[in-house]
Each structure stands twice: as C-alpha cells, then as structure tokens.
Backbone as JSON Lines, residues from 0, in Angstrom:
{"i":0,"aa":"X","n":[-2.04,3.28,10.16],"ca":[-0.84,2.6,10.78],"c":[0.48,3.57,10.95]}
{"i":1,"aa":"X","n":[0.81,3.45,12.06],"ca":[2.24,4.28,12.44],"c":[3.57,3.47,12.86]}
{"i":2,"aa":"X","n":[4.66,3.79,12.14],"ca":[5.78,2.79,12.38],"c":[6.46,3.64,13.33]}
{"i":3,"aa":"X","n":[6.86,3.01,14.43],"ca":[8.04,3.36,15.32],"c":[9.76,3.11,14.86]}
{"i":4,"aa":"X","n":[10.34,4.06,14.36],"ca":[11.57,3.18,14.35],"c":[12.33,3.0,15.16]}
{"i":5,"aa":"X","n":[12.21,3.21,16.32],"ca":[12.99,3.12,17.52],"c":[12.59,1.88,18.08]}
{"i":6,"aa":"X","n":[11.25,1.05,17.9],"ca":[11.24,-0.14,18.36],"c":[10.96,-1.17,16.91]}
{"i":7,"aa":"X","n":[10.78,-0.44,15.85],"ca":[10.88,-1.68,15.01],"c":[9.14,-1.94,14.74]}
{"i":8,"aa":"X","n":[8.18,-1.5,15.69],"ca":[6.89,-2.17,15.63],"c":[6.1,-0.99,14.8]}
{"i":9,"aa":"X","n":[5.02,-1.58,14.08],"ca":[3.8,-1.08,13.53],"c":[2.5,-1.06,14.74]}
{"i":10,"aa":"X","n":[2.09,0.25,14.47],"ca":[1.12,0.62,15.75],"c":[-0.26,1.05,14.84]}
{"i":11,"aa":"X","n":[-1.22,0.26,15.04],"ca":[-2.53,0.95,14.18],"c":[-3.3,1.99,15.23]}
{"i":12,"aa":"X","n":[-3.51,2.92,14.34],"ca":[-3.95,4.14,15.04],"c":[-5.17,4.45,14.21]}
{"i":13,"aa":"X","n":[-6.46,5.35,15.07],"ca":[-7.36,5.86,14.08],"c":[-6.93,7.35,13.67]}
{"i":14,"aa":"X","n":[-6.94,7.59,12.31],"ca":[-6.34,8.99,11.61],"c":[-7.54,9.31,10.6]}
{"i":15,"aa":"X","n":[-7.07,10.76,10.0],"ca":[-7.98,11.14,9.27],"c":[-7.08,11.69,8.16]}
{"i":16,"aa":"X","n":[-7.1,10.6,7.23],"ca":[-5.59,10.93,6.37],"c":[-6.52,11.62,5.19]}
{"i":17,"aa":"X","n":[-7.36,11.62,5.08],"ca":[-7.92,12.61,3.8],"c":[-7.72,13.94,4.4]}
{"i":18,"aa":"X","n":[-8.31,14.56,5.63],"ca":[-8.13,15.62,5.92],"c":[-7.0,16.18,6.14]}
{"i":19,"aa":"X","n":[-5.88,15.1,6.19],"ca":[-4.48,16.08,6.47],"c":[-3.62,16.06,4.92]}
{"i":20,"aa":"X","n":[-4.36,15.39,4.01],"ca":[-3.59,15.16,2.8],"c":[-4.16,16.0,1.65]}
{"i":21,"aa":"X","n":[-5.48,16.72,2.16],"ca":[-6.36,17.3,1.02],"c":[-5.5,18.42,0.13]}
{"i":22,"aa":"X","n":[-4.35,18.87,0.66],"ca":[-3.56,19.7,0.06],"c":[-2.48,19.08,-1.37]}
{"i":23,"aa":"X","n":[-2.78,17.83,-1.25],"ca":[-1.81,17.22,-1.91],"c":[-2.62,17.31,-3.45]}
{"i":24,"aa":"X","n":[-2.02,17.9,-4.24],"ca":[-2.81,17.93,-5.4],"c":[-2.33,16.59,-6.34]}
{"i":25,"aa":"X","n":[-3.38,15.93,-6.96],"ca":[-3.0,15.02,-7.47],"c":[-2.3,13.95,-6.96]}
{"i":26,"aa":"X","n":[-2.24,13.5,-5.3],"ca":[-1.99,12.6,-4.92],"c":[-2.79,11.85,-4.54]}
{"i":27,"aa":"X","n":[-2.58,10.56,-3.77],"ca":[-3.45,9.32,-3.24],"c":[-3.57,9.73,-1.79]}
{"i":28,"aa":"X","n":[-5.0,9.24,-1.6],"ca":[-5.4,9.08,0.19],"c":[-6.0,7.82,0.24]}
{"i":29,"aa":"X","n":[-5.56,7.07,1.11],"ca":[-6.23,5.77,1.62],"c":[-6.52,6.13,3.58]}
{"i":30,"aa":"X","n":[-7.8,5.47,3.47],"ca":[-8.36,5.71,4.85],"c":[-8.91,3.97,5.21]}
{"i":31,"aa":"X","n":[-8.24,3.58,5.63],"ca":[-8.52,2.16,6.32],"c":[-8.93,1.22,5.14]}
{"i":32,"aa":"X","n":[-7.95,1.43,4.0],"ca":[-8.68,0.86,2.84],"c":[-7.74,-0.46,2.99]}
{"i":33,"aa":"X","n":[-8.83,-1.71,2.02],"ca":[-8.19,-2.99,2.01],"c":[-6.8,-2.84,1.01]}
{"i":34,"aa":"X","n":[-6.08,-3.93,0.89],"ca":[-4.89,-3.54,-0.4],"c":[-5.57,-3.8,-1.38]}
{"i":35,"aa":"X","n":[-6.68,-4.55,-1.87],"ca":[-7.31,-4.86,-2.8],"c":[-7.82,-3.42,-3.6]}
{"i":36,"aa":"X","n":[-8.17,-2.75,-3.03],"ca":[-8.82,-1.49,-3.17],"c":[-7.73,-0.29,-3.56]}
{"i":37,"aa":"X","n":[-6.49,-0.34,-3.05],"ca":[-5.46,0.67,-3.21],"c":[-4.3,-0.15,-4.49]}
{"i":38,"aa":"X","n":[-4.73,-1.45,-4.68],"ca":[-4.44,-1.87,-5.6],"c":[-4.69,-1.21,-6.81]}
{"i":39,"aa":"X","n":[-5.8,-1.66,-6.79],"ca":[-6.93,-1.02,-8.12],"c":[-7.16,0.54,-8.32]}
{"i":40,"aa":"X","n":[-6.72,1.44,-7.33],"ca":[-6.44,2.73,-7.43],"c":[-4.98,2.81,-8.1]}
{"i":41,"aa":"X","n":[-3.81,2.4,-7.68],"ca":[-2.73,2.28,-8.41],"c":[-2.7,1.88,-9.51]}
{"i":42,"aa":"X","n":[-3.12,0.82,-10.17],"ca":[-3.64,0.34,-11.28],"c":[-3.92,1.49,-12.35]}
{"i":43,"aa":"X","n":[-5.17,2.15,-11.61],"ca":[-5.67,3.22,-12.55],"c":[-4.46,4.62,-12.61]}
{"i":44,"aa":"X","n":[-4.07,5.01,-11.77],"ca":[-2.85,6.26,-11.52],"c":[-1.8,5.66,-12.49]}
{"i":45,"aa":"X","n":[-1.36,4.67,-12.37],"ca":[-0.1,4.17,-12.71],"c":[0.15,3.59,-14.33]}
{"i":46,"aa":"X","n":[-1.06,3.3,-14.67],"ca":[-1.53,2.17,-15.71],"c":[-0.76,1.21,-15.88]}
{"i":47,"aa":"X","n":[-0.88,0.07,-14.83],"ca":[-0.29,-0.99,-14.69],"c":[-1.46,-2.41,-14.11]}
{"i":48,"aa":"X","n":[-1.28,-3.43,-14.47],"ca":[-1.94,-4.22,-13.75],"c":[-1.21,-4.75,-12.75]}
{"i":49,"aa":"X","n":[-2.17,-4.88,-11.33],"ca":[-1.44,-5.67,-10.11],"c":[-1.83,-6.79,-9.99]}
{"i":50,"aa":"X","n":[-1.28,-7.62,-9.53],"ca":[-1.62,-9.05,-9.18],"c":[-1.26,-9.53,-7.61]}
{"i":51,"aa":"X","n":[-2.23,-9.35,-6.83],"ca":[-2.33,-9.54,-5.12],"c":[-2.14,-11.42,-5.51]}
{"i":52,"aa":"X","n":[-1.21,-11.87,-4.97],"ca":[-1.64,-13.09,-4.81],"c":[-1.47,-13.96,-3.1]}
{"i":53,"aa":"X","n":[-2.25,-13.31,-3.02],"ca":[-2.73,-13.81,-1.68],"c":[-3.75,-13.22,-1.03]}
{"i":54,"aa":"X","n":[-4.69,-14.14,-0.6],"ca":[-6.07,-13.56,-0.03],"c":[-5.66,-12.27,1.22]}
{"i":55,"aa":"X","n":[-4.66,-12.89,1.86],"ca":[-4.23,-12.33,3.05],"c":[-4.07,-10.6,2.8]}
{"i":56,"aa":"X","n":[-3.44,-10.9,1.85],"ca":[-2.91,-9.35,1.55],"c":[-3.78,-8.32,0.98]}
{"i":57,"aa":"X","n":[-5.03,-9.34,0.2],"ca":[-5.98,-8.49,-0.29],"c":[-6.83,-7.74,0.92]}
{"i":58,"aa":"X","n":[-7.09,-8.66,2.06],"ca":[-7.69,-8.07,2.93],"c":[-7.04,-7.15,4.32]}
{"i":59,"aa":"X","n":[-5.58,-7.09,3.87],"ca":[-4.94,-6.07,4.84],"c":[-5.16,-4.62,4.5]}
{"i":60,"aa":"X","n":[-5.24,-3.95,5.38],"ca":[-5.85,-2.46,5.62],"c":[-5.09,-1.67,5.78]}
{"i":61,"aa":"X","n":[-4.99,-0.3,5.45],"ca":[-3.69,0.87,5.34],"c":[-4.36,2.0,5.13]}
{"i":62,"aa":"X","n":[-3.73,2.89,6.03],"ca":[-4.23,4.58,5.77],"c":[-2.92,5.11,5.84]}
{"i":63,"aa":"X","n":[-2.96,6.22,4.78],"ca":[-2.13,6.93,4.37],"c":[-2.1,7.99,3.12]}
{"i":64,"aa":"X","n":[-1.22,8.92,2.69],"ca":[-1.03,9.69,1.8],"c":[0.03,9.74,0.91]}
{"i":65,"aa":"X","n":[0.23,10.0,-0.27],"ca":[1.12,10.17,-1.01],"c":[0.8,11.22,-2.24]}
{"i":66,"aa":"X","n":[2.04,11.88,-2.19],"ca":[2.1,13.15,-3.17],"c":[1.98,12.61,-4.64]}
{"i":67,"aa":"X","n":[1.69,13.41,-5.74],"ca":[1.56,13.11,-7.13],"c":[2.9,12.73,-7.63]}
{"i":68,"aa":"X","n":[3.89,13.33,-7.11],"ca":[5.29,12.86,-7.24],"c":[6.09,11.78,-7.28]}
{"i":69,"aa":"X","n":[5.44,10.9,-6.3],"ca":[5.84,9.56,-5.86],"c":[5.67,8.55,-6.66]}
{"i":70,"aa":"X","n":[6.36,7.58,-7.19],"ca":[6.7,6.7,-7.66],"c":[5.89,5.36,-7.39]}
{"i":71,"aa":"X","n":[5.43,4.53,-8.13],"ca":[4.75,3.29,-7.47],"c":[5.67,2.32,-6.83]}
{"i":72,"aa":"X","n":[6.9,2.35,-7.23],"ca":[7.56,1.94,-5.82],"c":[7.9,2.35,-4.77]}
{"i":73,"aa":"X","n":[7.78,3.68,-4.87],"ca":[7.96,4.58,-3.77],"c":[6.72,4.02,-2.96]}
{"i":74,"aa":"X","n":[5.4,4.21,-3.08],"ca":[4.37,3.88,-2.67],"c":[3.98,2.38,-1.88]}
{"i":75,"aa":"X","n":[4.47,1.39,-2.77],"ca":[4.52,0.05,-2.96],"c":[5.51,-0.38,-1.26]}
{"i":76,"aa":"X","n":[6.5,0.41,-1.6],"ca":[7.75,0.41,-0.05],"c":[7.32,0.8,0.51]}
{"i":77,"aa":"X","n":[6.41,2.11,0.64],"ca":[5.88,2.78,1.99],"c":[4.8,1.98,2.77]}
{"i":78,"aa":"X","n":[3.85,1.13,1.87],"ca":[2.91,0.65,2.47],"c":[3.62,-0.86,2.77]}
{"i":79,"aa":"X","n":[4.36,-1.16,2.48],"ca":[5.43,-2.57,2.98],"c":[6.17,-2.17,4.28]}
{"i":80,"aa":"X","n":[5.81,-1.39,4.82],"ca":[6.87,-1.01,6.04],"c":[7.0,-2.29,6.78]}
{"i":81,"aa":"X","n":[6.08,-3.09,7.14],"ca":[6.52,-4.47,8.02],"c":[6.92,-5.6,7.5]}
{"i":82,"aa":"X","n":[7.43,-5.03,6.08],"ca":[8.26,-6.38,5.07],"c":[7.39,-7.34,4.81]}
{"i":83,"aa":"X","n":[6.19,-7.34,4.84],"ca":[5.16,-8.53,4.57],"c":[5.2,-9.17,3.2]}
{"i":84,"aa":"X","n":[5.66,-8.31,2.0],"ca":[5.29,-8.97,0.6],"c":[6.66,-8.53,0.0]}
{"i":85,"aa":"X","n":[6.48,-9.12,-1.05],"ca":[7.68,-8.51,-2.1],"c":[7.14,-8.6,-3.44]}
{"i":86,"aa":"X","n":[7.8,-7.55,-4.08],"ca":[7.02,-7.38,-5.59],"c":[8.04,-7.27,-6.65]}
{"i":87,"aa":"X","n":[7.57,-7.7,-8.0],"ca":[8.45,-8.0,-8.97],"c":[7.65,-7.18,-10.37]}
{"i":88,"aa":"X","n":[8.28,-6.71,-11.18],"ca":[7.55,-6.04,-12.16],"c":[7.91,-6.93,-13.53]}
{"i":89,"aa":"X","n":[7.06,-7.42,-14.09],"ca":[7.46,-7.7,-15.43],"c":[6.01,-7.15,-16.49]}
{"i":90,"aa":"X","n":[6.95,-6.56,-17.35],"ca":[6.24,-5.69,-18.53],"c":[5.17,-4.58,-17.66]}
{"i":91,"aa":"X","n":[3.99,-4.41,-18.0],"ca":[3.33,-3.55,-17.39],"c":[2.7,-4.27,-16.12]}
{"i":92,"aa":"X","n":[3.15,-5.28,-15.8],"ca":[2.46,-6.11,-14.68],"c":[2.8,-5.86,-13.38]}
{"i":93,"aa":"X","n":[2.44,-6.01,-12.44],"ca":[3.61,-6.16,-10.95],"c":[2.81,-7.23,-10.08]}
{"i":94,"aa":"X","n":[3.51,-8.15,-9.81],"ca":[2.81,-9.29,-8.74],"c":[3.85,-9.19,-7.46]}
{"i":95,"aa":"X","n":[2.68,-9.15,-6.86],"ca":[2.77,-8.95,-5.04],"c":[2.54,-10.07,-4.54]}
{"i":96,"aa":"X","n":[3.43,-11.0,-3.7],"ca":[3.62,-12.06,-3.34],"c":[3.86,-11.59,-1.7]}
{"i":97,"aa":"X","n":[2.87,-12.55,-1.2],"ca":[2.97,-12.65,0.46],"c":[4.41,-13.22,0.98]}
{"i":98,"aa":"X","n":[4.86,-12.8,2.18],"ca":[6.02,-13.58,2.42],"c":[5.69,-14.37,3.83]}
{"i":99,"aa":"X","n":[4.19,-13.96,4.04],"ca":[3.82,-14.95,5.06],"c":[3.4,-16.23,4.63]}
{"i":100,"aa":"X","n":[2.96,-17.65,5.02],"ca":[2.32,-18.33,4.32],"c":[0.99,-18.31,5.11]}
{"i":101,"aa":"X","n":[-0.11,-18.7,4.11],"ca":[-1.51,-18.54,4.63],"c":[-1.89,-19.62,5.07]}
{"i":102,"aa":"X","n":[-2.36,-19.5,6.18],"ca":[-3.23,-20.33,7.16],"c":[-4.55,-21.17,6.37]}
{"i":103,"aa":"X","n":[-4.45,-22.6,6.11],"ca":[-5.29,-22.97,5.67],"c":[-6.52,-23.83,6.33]}
C-alpha cells in the first residue's frame, strides 16, 4: 500500500517488499500479509500477546518493512495509516479494536 500525504488517500499497489528490505538486519518484512499473520510475527518478535478484536481486521492485508530498532507502537502506527483501528496495552497484551462497525 502507498499513502499519499497530499490527497490523504491510501493506494494499493504491487511491491516486492522483501527485496527492498533484505538489507534490514533483524527487521520485519510483510508482503500482502493478513493482519492476523502480522500480529503473530509481532507477538514473537516483541514477546507480547495481540488480540485482534475484529474478523475484518484479521483479514486486512499489508505490505511493508520495518527496521530492527522500531518499536511495536511505531509499527502499529505505520500499519494504521488509514486510522482503521485503535490499540490499548494492558500488561503484556495489546488489544486492537476495529473503528469500523462490522457488517453482519
């Protein structure tokens, strides 16, 4: 995905994030990955539990790369460029809540 600051719009595009980020030692790379998979990798890297409280969010896809010195808050903030969710930390658990109502 590509965020255009001038228009405030998020554009989906094909990318090869893994090639562009191979040089990032210890970083994280995601290529069209569901948020559920990203959450699992963040749990392992940062030794936290992540609770995605929406089926819609679990299925959202993201491509990008993050270097090894970025915090989990930095990463969640960058993934949340469209402001689709909020997160709250309680102990070693991060609760991620969908801002959009799920259609039932």
